[in-house]
Tab-separated table of C-alpha atoms in Angstrom:
chain	number	residue	atom	x	y	z
A	1	MET	CA	1.208	-17.765	7.663
A	2	GLU	CA	2.230	-14.562	10.200
A	3	CYS	CA	2.274	-11.021	8.816
A	4	ALA	CA	5.836	-10.543	8.539
A	5	ALA	CA	6.280	-13.656	6.968
A	6	ILE	CA	3.023	-12.343	3.942
A	7	LEU	CA	5.417	-9.119	3.930
A	8	ALA	CA	8.536	-10.250	3.709
A	9	LYS	CA	7.089	-12.103	0.769
A	10	ALA	CA	5.312	-9.258	-0.850
A	11	ASP	CA	8.525	-7.249	-0.108
A	12	GLY	CA	10.220	-9.496	-2.658
A	13	ARG	CA	7.551	-9.382	-4.991
A	14	MET	CA	7.306	-6.118	-5.230
A	15	ALA	CA	11.602	-6.423	-6.061
A	16	LYS	CA	10.816	-8.231	-8.849
A	17	LYS	CA	8.529	-5.517	-10.100
A	18	ASP	CA	4.701	-8.317	-9.733
A	19	TYR	CA	3.020	-5.530	-8.302
A	20	ALA	CA	-0.062	-8.057	-8.281
A	21	THR	CA	1.146	-10.208	-6.812
A	22	ALA	CA	2.678	-7.641	-3.827
A	23	SER	CA	-0.755	-6.259	-4.534
A	24	LYS	CA	-2.280	-9.790	-2.967
A	25	LEU	CA	-0.071	-10.218	-0.487
A	26	TYR	CA	0.088	-6.996	1.488
A	27	SER	CA	-3.573	-7.841	1.743
A	28	ASP	CA	-3.309	-11.018	2.987
A	29	ALA	CA	-0.911	-9.495	6.050
A	30	LEU	CA	-2.664	-5.866	6.660
A	31	ALA	CA	-6.538	-8.916	6.782
A	32	LYS	CA	-3.314	-10.372	8.881
A	33	ASP	CA	-2.747	-7.758	11.110
A	34	PRO	CA	-5.491	-5.324	10.889
A	35	LEU	CA	-2.106	-2.526	12.985
A	36	SER	CA	0.485	-3.258	10.317
A	37	TYR	CA	1.533	0.463	8.422
A	38	PRO	CA	4.304	-1.820	6.404
A	39	ALA	CA	1.428	-3.740	4.854
A	40	ALA	CA	-0.438	-0.974	4.529
A	41	ILE	CA	2.311	1.537	2.899
A	42	GLY	CA	2.856	-2.217	0.561
A	43	LEU	CA	-0.765	-1.695	-0.463
A	44	ALA	CA	-1.203	1.502	-1.525
A	45	ARG	CA	2.634	1.544	-2.871
A	46	SER	CA	1.512	-1.974	-4.983
A	47	ARG	CA	-0.570	-1.131	-6.108
A	48	GLU	CA	-0.095	2.392	-7.266
A	49	LEU	CA	2.646	1.455	-9.113
A	50	GLY	CA	0.315	-1.850	-10.903
A	51	ARG	CA	-1.238	1.049	-11.933
A	52	ASN	CA	-4.747	0.664	-9.818
A	53	PRO	CA	-4.629	4.128	-8.200
A	54	LYS	CA	-7.904	4.489	-7.703
A	55	ASP	CA	-6.950	1.829	-4.733
A	56	ALA	CA	-3.682	3.044	-3.737
A	57	LEU	CA	-5.808	5.871	-2.160
A	58	ARG	CA	-7.811	4.232	0.193
A	59	ALA	CA	-4.359	2.228	0.888
A	60	TYR	CA	-2.345	4.652	1.280
A	61	MET	CA	-6.111	6.021	3.109
A	62	THR	CA	-5.742	3.110	5.548
A	63	ALA	CA	-1.910	3.582	6.006
A	64	ILE	CA	-2.299	7.690	7.171
A	65	GLU	CA	-4.658	6.472	9.731
A	66	LEU	CA	-2.638	3.770	10.949
A	67	ASP	CA	0.849	6.284	11.559
A	68	SER	CA	-1.176	10.028	10.707
A	69	ASN	CA	2.645	10.558	11.341
A	70	ALA	CA	4.419	9.148	8.929
A	71	VAL	CA	4.233	12.908	6.544
A	72	GLN	CA	5.914	10.863	3.084
A	73	THR	CA	2.941	8.968	2.945
A	74	ALA	CA	0.486	12.060	3.420
A	75	LEU	CA	2.621	14.088	0.555
A	76	ASP	CA	2.595	10.585	-1.699
A	77	ALA	CA	-1.517	9.975	-0.833
A	78	ALA	CA	-2.222	14.138	-1.599
A	79	ALA	CA	-0.299	13.542	-4.869
A	80	LEU	CA	-1.646	10.410	-6.079
A	81	ALA	CA	-4.971	12.184	-4.849
A	82	GLY	CA	-3.544	15.392	-7.226
A	83	LYS	CA	-3.804	13.048	-10.391
A	84	LEU	CA	-6.830	11.929	-9.812
A	85	GLY	CA	-8.554	15.959	-9.380
A	86	ARG	CA	-9.688	14.323	-5.751
A	87	TRP	CA	-8.883	18.143	-3.590
């Protein structure tokens, strides 16, 4: 499957609050296209909502590397880092 098809499935799982499956799918999509910001941010959000904050922070950092202009992503990553005590 191509990245876009995997992303569509991942988005569907997120909508159903199946964060574990969504995380796996976003990870698969990112593996197919390592430059996909939607896959990286989806992975970060699914991991954060799935209560996996350390992995979520790493995924946020990847998303920021892919799109340094995504201000909300940087703010979300900073808020999560603060919660984790990673100033």
